Short mmCIF file of C-alpha atoms and ligand atoms in Angstrom, two decimals:
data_model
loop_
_atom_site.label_atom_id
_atom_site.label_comp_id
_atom_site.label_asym_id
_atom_site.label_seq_id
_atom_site.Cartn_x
_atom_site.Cartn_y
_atom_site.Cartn_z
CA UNK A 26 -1.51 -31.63 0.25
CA UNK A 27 -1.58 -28.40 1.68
CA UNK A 28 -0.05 -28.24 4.96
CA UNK A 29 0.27 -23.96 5.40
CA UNK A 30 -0.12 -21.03 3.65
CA UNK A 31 2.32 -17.84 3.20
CA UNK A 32 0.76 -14.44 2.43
CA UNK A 33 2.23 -11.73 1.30
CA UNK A 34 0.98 -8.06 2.92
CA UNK A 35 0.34 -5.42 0.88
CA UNK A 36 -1.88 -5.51 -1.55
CA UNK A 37 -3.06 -9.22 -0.06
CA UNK A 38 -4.03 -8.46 3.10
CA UNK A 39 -4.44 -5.23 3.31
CA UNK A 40 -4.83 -2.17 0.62
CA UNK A 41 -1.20 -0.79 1.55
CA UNK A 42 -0.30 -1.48 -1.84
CA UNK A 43 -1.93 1.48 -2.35
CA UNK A 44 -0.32 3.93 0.01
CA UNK A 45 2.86 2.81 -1.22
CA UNK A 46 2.35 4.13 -4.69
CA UNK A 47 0.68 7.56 -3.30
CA UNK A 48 3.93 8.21 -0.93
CA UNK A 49 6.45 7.37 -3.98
CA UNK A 50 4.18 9.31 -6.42
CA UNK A 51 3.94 12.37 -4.21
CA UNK A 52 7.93 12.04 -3.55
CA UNK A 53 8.72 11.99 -7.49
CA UNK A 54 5.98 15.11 -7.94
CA UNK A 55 8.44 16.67 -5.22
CA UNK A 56 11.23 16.15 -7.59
CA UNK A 57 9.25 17.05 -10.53
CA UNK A 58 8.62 14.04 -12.59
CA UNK A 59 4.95 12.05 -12.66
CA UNK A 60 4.91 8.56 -12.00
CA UNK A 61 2.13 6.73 -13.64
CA UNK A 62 0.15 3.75 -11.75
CA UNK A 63 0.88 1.26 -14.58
CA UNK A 64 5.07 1.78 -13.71
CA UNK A 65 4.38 1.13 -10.07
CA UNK A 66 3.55 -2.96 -10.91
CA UNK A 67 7.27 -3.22 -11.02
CA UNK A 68 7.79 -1.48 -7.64
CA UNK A 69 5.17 -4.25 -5.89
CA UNK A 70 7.18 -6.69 -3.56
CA UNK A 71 10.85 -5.09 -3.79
CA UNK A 72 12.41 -3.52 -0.83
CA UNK A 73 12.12 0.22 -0.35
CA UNK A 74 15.90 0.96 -1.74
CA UNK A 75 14.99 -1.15 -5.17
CA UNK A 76 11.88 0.72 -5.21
CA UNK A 77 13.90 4.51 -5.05
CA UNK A 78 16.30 2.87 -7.90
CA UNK A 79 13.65 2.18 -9.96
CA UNK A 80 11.57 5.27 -9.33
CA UNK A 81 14.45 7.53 -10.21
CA UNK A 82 15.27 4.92 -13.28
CA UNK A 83 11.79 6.59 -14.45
CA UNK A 84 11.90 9.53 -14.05
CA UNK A 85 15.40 9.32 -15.50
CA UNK A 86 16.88 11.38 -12.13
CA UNK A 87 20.45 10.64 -10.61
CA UNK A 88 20.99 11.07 -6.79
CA UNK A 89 23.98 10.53 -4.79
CA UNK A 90 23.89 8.15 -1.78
CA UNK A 91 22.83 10.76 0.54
CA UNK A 92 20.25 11.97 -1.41
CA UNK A 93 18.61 8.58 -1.58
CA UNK A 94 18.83 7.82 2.40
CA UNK A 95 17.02 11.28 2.68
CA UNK A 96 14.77 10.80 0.01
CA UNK A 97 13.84 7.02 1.40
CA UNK A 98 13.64 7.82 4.55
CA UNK A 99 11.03 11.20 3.49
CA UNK A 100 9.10 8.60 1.92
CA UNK A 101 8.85 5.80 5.01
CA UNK A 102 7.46 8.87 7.06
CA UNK A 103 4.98 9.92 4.59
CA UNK A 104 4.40 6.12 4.32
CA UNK A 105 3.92 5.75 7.57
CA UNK A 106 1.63 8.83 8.34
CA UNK A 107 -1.09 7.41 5.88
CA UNK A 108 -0.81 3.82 8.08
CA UNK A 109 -1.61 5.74 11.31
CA UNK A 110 -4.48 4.15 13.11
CA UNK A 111 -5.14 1.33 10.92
CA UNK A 112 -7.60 -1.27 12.22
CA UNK A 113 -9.27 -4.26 11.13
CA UNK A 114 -11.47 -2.74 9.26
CA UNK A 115 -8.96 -2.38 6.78
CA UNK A 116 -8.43 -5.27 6.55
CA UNK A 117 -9.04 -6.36 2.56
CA UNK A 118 -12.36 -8.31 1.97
CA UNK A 119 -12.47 -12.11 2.71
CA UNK A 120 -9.27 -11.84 4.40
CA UNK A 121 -10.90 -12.31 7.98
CA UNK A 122 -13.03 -15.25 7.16
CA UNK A 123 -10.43 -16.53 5.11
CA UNK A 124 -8.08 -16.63 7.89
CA UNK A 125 -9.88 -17.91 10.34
CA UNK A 126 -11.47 -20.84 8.22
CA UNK A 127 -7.58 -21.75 8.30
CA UNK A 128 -7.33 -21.34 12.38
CA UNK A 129 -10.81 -23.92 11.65
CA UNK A 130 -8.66 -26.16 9.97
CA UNK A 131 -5.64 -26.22 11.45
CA UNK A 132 -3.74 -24.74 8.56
CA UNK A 133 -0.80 -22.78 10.40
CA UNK A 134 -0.07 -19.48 7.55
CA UNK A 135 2.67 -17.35 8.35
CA UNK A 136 3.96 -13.82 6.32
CA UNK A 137 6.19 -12.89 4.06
CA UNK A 138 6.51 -9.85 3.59
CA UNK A 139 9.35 -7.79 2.08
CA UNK A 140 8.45 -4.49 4.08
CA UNK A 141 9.90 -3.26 7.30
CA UNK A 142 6.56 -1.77 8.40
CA UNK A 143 4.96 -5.62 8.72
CA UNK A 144 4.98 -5.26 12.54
CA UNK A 145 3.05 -1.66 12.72
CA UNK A 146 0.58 -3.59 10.21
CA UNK A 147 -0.46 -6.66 11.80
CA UNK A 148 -0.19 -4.92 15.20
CA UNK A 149 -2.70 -2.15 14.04
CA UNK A 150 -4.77 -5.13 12.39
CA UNK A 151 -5.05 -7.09 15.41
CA UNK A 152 -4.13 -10.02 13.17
CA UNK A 153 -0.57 -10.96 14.79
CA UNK A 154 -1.49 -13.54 17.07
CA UNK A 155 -2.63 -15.23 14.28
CA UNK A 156 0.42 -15.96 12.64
CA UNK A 157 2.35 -19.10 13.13
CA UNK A 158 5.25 -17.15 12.21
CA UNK A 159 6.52 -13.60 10.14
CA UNK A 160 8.96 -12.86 7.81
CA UNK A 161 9.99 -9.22 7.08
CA UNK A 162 12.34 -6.96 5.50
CA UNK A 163 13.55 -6.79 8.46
CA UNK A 164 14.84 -10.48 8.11
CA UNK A 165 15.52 -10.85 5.08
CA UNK A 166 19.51 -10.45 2.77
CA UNK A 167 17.69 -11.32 -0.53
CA UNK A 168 14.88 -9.58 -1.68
CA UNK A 169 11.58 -11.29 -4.17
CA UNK A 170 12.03 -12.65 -6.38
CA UNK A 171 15.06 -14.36 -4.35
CA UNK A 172 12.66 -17.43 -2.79
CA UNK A 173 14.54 -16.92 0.96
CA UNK A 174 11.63 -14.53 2.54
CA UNK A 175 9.19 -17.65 1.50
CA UNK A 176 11.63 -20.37 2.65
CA UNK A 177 12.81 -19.04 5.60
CA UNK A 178 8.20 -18.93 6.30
CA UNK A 179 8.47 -22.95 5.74
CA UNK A 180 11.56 -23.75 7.53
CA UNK A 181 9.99 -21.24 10.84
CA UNK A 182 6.66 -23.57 10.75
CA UNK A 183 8.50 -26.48 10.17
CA UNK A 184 6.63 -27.59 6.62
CA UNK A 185 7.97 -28.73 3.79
CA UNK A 186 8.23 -25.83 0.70
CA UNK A 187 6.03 -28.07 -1.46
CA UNK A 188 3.52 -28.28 0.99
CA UNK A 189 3.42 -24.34 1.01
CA UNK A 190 0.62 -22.38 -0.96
CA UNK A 191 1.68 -18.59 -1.56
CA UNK A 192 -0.49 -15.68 -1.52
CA UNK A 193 0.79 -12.50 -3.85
CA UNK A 194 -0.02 -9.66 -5.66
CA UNK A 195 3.24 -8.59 -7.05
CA UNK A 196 5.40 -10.43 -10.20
CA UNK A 197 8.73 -10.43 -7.76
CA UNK A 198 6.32 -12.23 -5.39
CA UNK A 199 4.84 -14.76 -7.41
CA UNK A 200 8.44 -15.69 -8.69
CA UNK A 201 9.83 -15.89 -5.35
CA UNK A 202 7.56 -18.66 -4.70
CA UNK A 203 8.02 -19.90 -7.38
CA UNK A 204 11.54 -20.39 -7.51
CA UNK A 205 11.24 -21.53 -3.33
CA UNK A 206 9.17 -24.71 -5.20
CA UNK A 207 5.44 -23.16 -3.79
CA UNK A 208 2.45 -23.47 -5.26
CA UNK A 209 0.69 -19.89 -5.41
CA UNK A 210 -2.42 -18.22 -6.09
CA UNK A 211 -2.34 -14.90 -7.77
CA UNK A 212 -4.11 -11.54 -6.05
CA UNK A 213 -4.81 -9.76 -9.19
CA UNK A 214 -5.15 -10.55 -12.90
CA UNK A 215 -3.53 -13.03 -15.65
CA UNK A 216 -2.99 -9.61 -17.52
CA UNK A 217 -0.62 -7.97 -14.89
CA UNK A 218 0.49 -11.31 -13.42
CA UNK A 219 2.27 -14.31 -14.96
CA UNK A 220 2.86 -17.98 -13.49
CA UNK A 221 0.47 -18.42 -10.25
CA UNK A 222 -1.53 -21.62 -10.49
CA UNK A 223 -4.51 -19.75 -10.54
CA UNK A 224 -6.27 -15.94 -9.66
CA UNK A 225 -8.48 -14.67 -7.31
CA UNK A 226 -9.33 -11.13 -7.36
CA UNK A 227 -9.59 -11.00 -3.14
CA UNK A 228 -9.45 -13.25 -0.53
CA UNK A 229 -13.68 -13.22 -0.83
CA UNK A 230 -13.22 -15.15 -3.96
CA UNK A 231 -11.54 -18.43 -2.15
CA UNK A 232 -12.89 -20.73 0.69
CA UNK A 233 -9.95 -23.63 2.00
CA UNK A 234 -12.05 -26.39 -0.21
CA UNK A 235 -12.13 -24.16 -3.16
CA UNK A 236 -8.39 -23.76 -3.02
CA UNK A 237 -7.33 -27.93 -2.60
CA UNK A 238 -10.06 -28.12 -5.75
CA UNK A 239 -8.18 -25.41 -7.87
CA UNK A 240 -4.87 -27.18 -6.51
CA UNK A 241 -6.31 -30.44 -7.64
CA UNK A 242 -5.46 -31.30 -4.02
CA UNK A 243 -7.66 -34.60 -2.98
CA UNK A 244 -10.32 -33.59 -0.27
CA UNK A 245 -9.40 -36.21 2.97
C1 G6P B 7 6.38 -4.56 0.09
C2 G6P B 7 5.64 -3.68 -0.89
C3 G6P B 7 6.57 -2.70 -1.55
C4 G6P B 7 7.40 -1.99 -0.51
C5 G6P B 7 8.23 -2.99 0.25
C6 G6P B 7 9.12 -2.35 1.31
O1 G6P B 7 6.97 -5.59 -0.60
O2 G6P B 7 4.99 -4.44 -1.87
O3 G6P B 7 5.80 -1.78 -2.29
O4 G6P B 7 8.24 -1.02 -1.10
O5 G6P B 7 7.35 -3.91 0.87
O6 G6P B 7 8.29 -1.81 2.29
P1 G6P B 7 8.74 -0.84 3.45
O7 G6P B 7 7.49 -0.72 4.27
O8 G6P B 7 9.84 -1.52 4.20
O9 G6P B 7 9.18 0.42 2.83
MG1 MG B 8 2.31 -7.27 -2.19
#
């Protein structure tokens, strides 16, 4: 059965995914070095520290302590000047319809999400009310692929892990779940990603019946 659904944020929800990699790319041009689309895939899902460690990791740059609190925290504001005045409209496509044929079916879905800018998201979004429940970086001790951001989502709506389907576009994401004993469906392609149950390329792509069939979950 499927008794609730966890999604992951950016890049599954909404196209943040995006500004992410243009605010880290920008702050590694700053310090001289390009960083190439096809290395940010390993910066999807991990917290904003891991993501400085492994942005300096390529372009082979060492930074003391201080540097990287300044350097993080250069990167959150540029982040968070490209997220000004977000609205539903950008919102990714399907994602409306697909959450509200949930809301139809009484399928509570909560987040999980490992950034600390969740809140300014769904708030901007007008989503929030929505969610039976949210999980953020701002909860979280263990990062993805660590399965607590996804477990702590059951345990909060009171469901069982196995009756959990998770929503991701990242590889830490996608392991998380897996390793928290969730199904999950795959935002993205078998090329990038390995181990969902299945792919979608947006939420347009899935209706709740189409997901149960994938699932080979018996309609009731
Ligand atoms: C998400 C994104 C990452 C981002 C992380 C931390 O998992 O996929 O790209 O670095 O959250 O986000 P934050 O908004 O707290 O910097
Ligand atoms: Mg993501």
């Amino acid at each position: 059965q499927i008794e609730a659904v966890i999604f992951d944020l950016d890049g599954v929800l909404i196209d943040t995914a995006e500004y992410h990699y243009v605010a880290w790319k920008n702050l590694a041009a700053d310090m001289g070095f390009e960083f190439k689309r096809e290395d940010n895939e390993r910066l999807k899902g991990v917290s904003r520290e891991e993501s400085l460690r492994i942005l300096l990791e390529t372009g082979a740059v060492e930074k003391t302590e201080a540097e990287k609190q300044e350097l993080a925290a250069r990167k959150n504001e540029a982040y968070l000047k490209s997220i000004q005045g977000l609205t539903e409209e950008d919102l990714l496509p399907g994602v409306r319809g697909f959450l509200r044929e949930l809301q139809t079916f009484n399928v509570p879905f909560a987040l999980g999400s490992a950034s600390r800018n969740a809140s300014v998201i769904l708030e901007g979004t007008g989503i929030s009310p929505l969610f039976a429940a949210v999980v953020d970086g701002n909860d979280l001790g263990k990062a993805k692929p660590d399965p607590e951001v996804f477990l702590k989502g059951a345990e909060k709506m009171g469901i069982a892990p196995e009756a959990c389907v998770v929503f991701e576009d990242a590889q830490a994401g996608i392991d998380a779940a897996r390793a928290a004993g969730m199904r999950v469906v795959a935002v993205g392609s078998p090329e990038m990603l390995t181990g969902a149950d299945f792919y979608i390329s947006n939420l347009k792509d899935i209706t709740f019946a189409g997901l149960k069939r994938e699932l080979g979950v018996p309609s009731s």
